[in-house]
PDB file of C-alpha atoms in Angstrom:
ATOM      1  CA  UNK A 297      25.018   1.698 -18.829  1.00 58.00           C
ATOM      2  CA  UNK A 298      21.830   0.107 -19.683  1.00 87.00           C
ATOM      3  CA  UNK A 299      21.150  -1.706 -16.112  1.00 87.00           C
ATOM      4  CA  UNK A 300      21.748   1.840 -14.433  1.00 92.00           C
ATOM      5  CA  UNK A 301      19.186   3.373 -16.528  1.00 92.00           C
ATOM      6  CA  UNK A 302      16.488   0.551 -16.360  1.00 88.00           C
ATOM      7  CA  UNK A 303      17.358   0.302 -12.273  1.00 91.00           C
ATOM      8  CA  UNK A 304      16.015   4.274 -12.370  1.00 94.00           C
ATOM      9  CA  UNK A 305      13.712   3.811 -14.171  1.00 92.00           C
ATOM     10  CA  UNK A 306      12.020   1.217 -11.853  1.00 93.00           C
ATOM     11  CA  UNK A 307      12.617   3.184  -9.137  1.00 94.00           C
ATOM     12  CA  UNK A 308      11.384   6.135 -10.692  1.00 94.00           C
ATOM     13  CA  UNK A 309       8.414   4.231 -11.056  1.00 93.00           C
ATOM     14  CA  UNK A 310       7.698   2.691  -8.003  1.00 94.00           C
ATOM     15  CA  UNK A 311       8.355   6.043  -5.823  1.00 95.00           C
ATOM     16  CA  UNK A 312       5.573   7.309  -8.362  1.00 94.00           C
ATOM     17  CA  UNK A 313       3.512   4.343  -8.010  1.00 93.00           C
ATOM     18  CA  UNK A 314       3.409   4.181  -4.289  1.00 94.00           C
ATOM     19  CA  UNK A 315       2.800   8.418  -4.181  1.00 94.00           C
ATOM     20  CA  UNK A 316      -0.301   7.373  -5.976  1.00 92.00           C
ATOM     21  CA  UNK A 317      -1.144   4.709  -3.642  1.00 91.00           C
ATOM     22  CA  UNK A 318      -0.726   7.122  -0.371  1.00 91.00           C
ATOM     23  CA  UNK A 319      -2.591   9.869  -2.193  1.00 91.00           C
ATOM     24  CA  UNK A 320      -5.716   7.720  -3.155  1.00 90.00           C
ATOM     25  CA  UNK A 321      -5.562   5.764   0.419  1.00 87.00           C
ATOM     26  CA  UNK A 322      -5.408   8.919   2.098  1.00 87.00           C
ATOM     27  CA  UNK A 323      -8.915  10.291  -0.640  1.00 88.00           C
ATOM     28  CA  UNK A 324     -10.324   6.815   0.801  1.00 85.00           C
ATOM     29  CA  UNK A 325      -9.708   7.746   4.758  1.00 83.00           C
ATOM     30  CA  UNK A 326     -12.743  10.281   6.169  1.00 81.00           C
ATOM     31  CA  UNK A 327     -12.274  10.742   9.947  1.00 81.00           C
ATOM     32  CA  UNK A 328      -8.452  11.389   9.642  1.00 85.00           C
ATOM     33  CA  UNK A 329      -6.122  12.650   7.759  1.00 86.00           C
ATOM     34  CA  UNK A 330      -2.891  10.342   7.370  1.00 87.00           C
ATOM     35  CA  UNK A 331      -0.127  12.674   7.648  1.00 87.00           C
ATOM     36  CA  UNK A 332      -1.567  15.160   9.938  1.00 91.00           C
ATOM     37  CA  UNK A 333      -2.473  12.014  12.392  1.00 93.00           C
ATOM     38  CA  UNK A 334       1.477  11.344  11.925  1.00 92.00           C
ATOM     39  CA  UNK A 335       2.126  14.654  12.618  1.00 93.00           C
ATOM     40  CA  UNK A 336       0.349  14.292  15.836  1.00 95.00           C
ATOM     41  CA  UNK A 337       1.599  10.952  17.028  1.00 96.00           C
ATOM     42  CA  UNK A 338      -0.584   8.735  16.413  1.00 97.00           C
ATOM     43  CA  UNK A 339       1.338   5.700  16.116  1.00 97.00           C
ATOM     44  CA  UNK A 340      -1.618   3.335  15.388  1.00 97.00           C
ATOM     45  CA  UNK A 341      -1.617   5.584  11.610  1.00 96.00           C
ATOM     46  CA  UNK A 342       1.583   5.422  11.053  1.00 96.00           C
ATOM     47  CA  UNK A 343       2.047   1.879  11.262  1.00 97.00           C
ATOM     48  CA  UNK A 344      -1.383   1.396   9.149  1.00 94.00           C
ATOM     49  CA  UNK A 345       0.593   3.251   6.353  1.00 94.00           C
ATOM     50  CA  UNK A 346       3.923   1.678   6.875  1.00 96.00           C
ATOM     51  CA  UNK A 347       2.234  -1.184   6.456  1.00 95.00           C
ATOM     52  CA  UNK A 348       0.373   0.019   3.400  1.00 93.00           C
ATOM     53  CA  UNK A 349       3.723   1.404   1.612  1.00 94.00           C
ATOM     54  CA  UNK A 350       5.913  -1.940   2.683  1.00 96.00           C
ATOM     55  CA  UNK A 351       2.890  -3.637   0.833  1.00 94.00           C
ATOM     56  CA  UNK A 352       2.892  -1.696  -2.411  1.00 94.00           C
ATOM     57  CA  UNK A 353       6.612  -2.205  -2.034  1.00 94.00           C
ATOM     58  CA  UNK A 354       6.590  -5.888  -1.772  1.00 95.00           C
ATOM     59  CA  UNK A 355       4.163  -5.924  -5.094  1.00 94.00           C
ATOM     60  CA  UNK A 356       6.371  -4.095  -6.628  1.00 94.00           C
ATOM     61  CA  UNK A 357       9.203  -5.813  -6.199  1.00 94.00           C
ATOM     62  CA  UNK A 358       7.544  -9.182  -7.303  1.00 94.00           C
ATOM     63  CA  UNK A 359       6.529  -7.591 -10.473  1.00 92.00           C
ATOM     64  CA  UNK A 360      10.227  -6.058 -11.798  1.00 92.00           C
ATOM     65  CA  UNK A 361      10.967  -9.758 -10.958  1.00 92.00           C
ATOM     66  CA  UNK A 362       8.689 -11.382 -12.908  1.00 89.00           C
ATOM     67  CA  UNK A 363       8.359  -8.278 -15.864  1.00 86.00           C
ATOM     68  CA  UNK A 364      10.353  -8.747 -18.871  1.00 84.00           C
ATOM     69  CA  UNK A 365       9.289  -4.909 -19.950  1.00 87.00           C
ATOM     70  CA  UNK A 366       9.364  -2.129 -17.501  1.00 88.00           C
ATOM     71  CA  UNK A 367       5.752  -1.119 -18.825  1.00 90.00           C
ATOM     72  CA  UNK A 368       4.646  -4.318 -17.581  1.00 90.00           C
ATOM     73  CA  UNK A 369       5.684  -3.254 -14.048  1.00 88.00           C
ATOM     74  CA  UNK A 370       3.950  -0.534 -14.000  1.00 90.00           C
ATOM     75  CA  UNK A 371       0.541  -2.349 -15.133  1.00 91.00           C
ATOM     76  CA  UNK A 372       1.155  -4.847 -12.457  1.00 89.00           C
ATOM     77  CA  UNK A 373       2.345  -2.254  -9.604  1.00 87.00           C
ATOM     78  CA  UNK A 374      -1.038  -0.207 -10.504  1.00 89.00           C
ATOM     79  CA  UNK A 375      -2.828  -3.794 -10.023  1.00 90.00           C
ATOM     80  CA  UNK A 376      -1.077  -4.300  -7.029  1.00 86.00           C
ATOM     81  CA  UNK A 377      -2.147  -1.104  -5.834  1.00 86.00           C
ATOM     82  CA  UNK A 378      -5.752  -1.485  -6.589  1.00 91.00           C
ATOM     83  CA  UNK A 379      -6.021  -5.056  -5.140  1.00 90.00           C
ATOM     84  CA  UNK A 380      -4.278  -3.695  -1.657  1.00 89.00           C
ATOM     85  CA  UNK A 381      -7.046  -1.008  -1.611  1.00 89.00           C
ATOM     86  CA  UNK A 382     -10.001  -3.969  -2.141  1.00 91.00           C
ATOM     87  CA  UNK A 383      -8.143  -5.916   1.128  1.00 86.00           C
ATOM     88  CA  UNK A 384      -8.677  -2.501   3.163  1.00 84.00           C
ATOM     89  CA  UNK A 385     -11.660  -2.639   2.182  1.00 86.00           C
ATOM     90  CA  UNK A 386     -12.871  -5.901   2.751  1.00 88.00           C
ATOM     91  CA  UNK A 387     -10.517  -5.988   6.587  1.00 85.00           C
ATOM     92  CA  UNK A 388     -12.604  -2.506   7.237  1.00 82.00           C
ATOM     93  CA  UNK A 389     -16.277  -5.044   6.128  1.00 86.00           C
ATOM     94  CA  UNK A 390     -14.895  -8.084   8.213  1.00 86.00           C
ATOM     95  CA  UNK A 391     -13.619  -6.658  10.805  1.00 83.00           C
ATOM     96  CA  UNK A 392     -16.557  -6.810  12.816  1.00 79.00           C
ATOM     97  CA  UNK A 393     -18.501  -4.454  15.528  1.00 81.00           C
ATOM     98  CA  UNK A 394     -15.051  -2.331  15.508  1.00 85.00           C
ATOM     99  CA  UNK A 395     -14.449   0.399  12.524  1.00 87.00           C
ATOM    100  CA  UNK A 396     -10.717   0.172  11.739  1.00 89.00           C
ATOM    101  CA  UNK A 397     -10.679   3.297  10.461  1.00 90.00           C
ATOM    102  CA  UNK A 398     -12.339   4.911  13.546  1.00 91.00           C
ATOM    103  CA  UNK A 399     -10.369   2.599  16.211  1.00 93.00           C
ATOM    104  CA  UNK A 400      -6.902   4.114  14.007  1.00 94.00           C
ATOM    105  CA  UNK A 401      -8.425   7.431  14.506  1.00 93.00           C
ATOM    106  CA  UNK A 402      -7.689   7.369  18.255  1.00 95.00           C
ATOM    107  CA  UNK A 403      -4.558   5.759  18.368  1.00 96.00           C
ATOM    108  CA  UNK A 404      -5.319   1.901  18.639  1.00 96.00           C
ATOM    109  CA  UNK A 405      -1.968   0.283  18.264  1.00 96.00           C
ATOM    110  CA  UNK A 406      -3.680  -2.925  18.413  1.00 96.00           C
ATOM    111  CA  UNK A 407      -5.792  -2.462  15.383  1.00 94.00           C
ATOM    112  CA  UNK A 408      -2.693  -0.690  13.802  1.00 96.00           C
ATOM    113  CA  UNK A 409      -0.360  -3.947  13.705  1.00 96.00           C
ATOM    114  CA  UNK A 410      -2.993  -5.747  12.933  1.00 93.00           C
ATOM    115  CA  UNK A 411      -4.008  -3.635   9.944  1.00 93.00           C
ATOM    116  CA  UNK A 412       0.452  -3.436   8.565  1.00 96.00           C
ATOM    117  CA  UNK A 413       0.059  -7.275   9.159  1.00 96.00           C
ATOM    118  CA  UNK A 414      -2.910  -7.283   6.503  1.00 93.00           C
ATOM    119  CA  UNK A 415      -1.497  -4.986   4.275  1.00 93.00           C
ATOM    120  CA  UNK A 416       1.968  -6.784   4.405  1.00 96.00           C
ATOM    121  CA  UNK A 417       0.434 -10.295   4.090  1.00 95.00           C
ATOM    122  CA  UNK A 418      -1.792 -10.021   1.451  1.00 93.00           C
ATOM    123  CA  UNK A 419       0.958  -7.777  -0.361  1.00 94.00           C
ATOM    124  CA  UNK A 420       3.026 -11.351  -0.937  1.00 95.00           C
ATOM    125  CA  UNK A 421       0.032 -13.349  -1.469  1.00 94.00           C
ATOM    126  CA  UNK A 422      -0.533 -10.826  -4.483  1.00 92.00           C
ATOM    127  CA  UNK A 423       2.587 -10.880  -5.293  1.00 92.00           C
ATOM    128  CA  UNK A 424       3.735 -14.156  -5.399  1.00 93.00           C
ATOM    129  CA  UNK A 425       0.537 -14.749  -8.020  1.00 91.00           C
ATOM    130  CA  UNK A 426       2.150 -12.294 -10.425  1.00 86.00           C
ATOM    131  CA  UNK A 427       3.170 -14.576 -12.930  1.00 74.00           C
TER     132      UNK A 427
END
């Protein structure tokens, strides 16, 4: 019974894990709101967060890999988080003359794929250096 419990457990914590990351990218957005943009179609958003929870995911998943303790997944997940919000960040700072977070704001699918394909990418660079 042991693997059922520790498989909850890590689920558990990652559905907790990426609620936290939603909640703080969503503190971090200013000329939209994520889930009422959703609500509203905007498809450039919702790929932006699918991108953002598929990354968080992927982390995730590299740390219960490489954890031997299920408290170490959750210090690494949190990390995880955290160094996904710095790559925002820094794709928002060298992204040019464009604002992603304006150009998401009215529906840019363009800059939309191209900010899941950030997210996503750096999510296995980040986690393929858990060790």
């Amino acid at each position: 019974m042991g693997p059922f419990i520790a498989t909850f457990v890590y689920f558990a914590i990652s559905v907790v894990i990426v609620l936290i990351g939603l909640f703080i990218f969503e503190m971090m957005t200013k000329k939209y709101k994520d889930l009422e943009a959703v609500h509203d179609g905007n498809v450039a958003v919702a790929m932006s967060i699918s991108g953002k929870i598929i990354g968080i995911c992927i982390i995730l998943a590299f740390a219960i890999y490489h954890s031997t303790e299920i408290y170490e997944t959750l210090i690494w997940g949190i990390y995880g988080v955290v160094l996904q919000m710095i790559a925002y960040l820094l794709f928002d700072l060298f992204s040019g003359k464009i604002s992603v977070e304006e150009q998401l704001s009215k529906n840019n699918m363009a800059v939309g794929i191209l900010s899941m394909g950030v997210s996503i990418g750096l999510a296995f660079v980040i986690g393929a250096s858990i060790t």
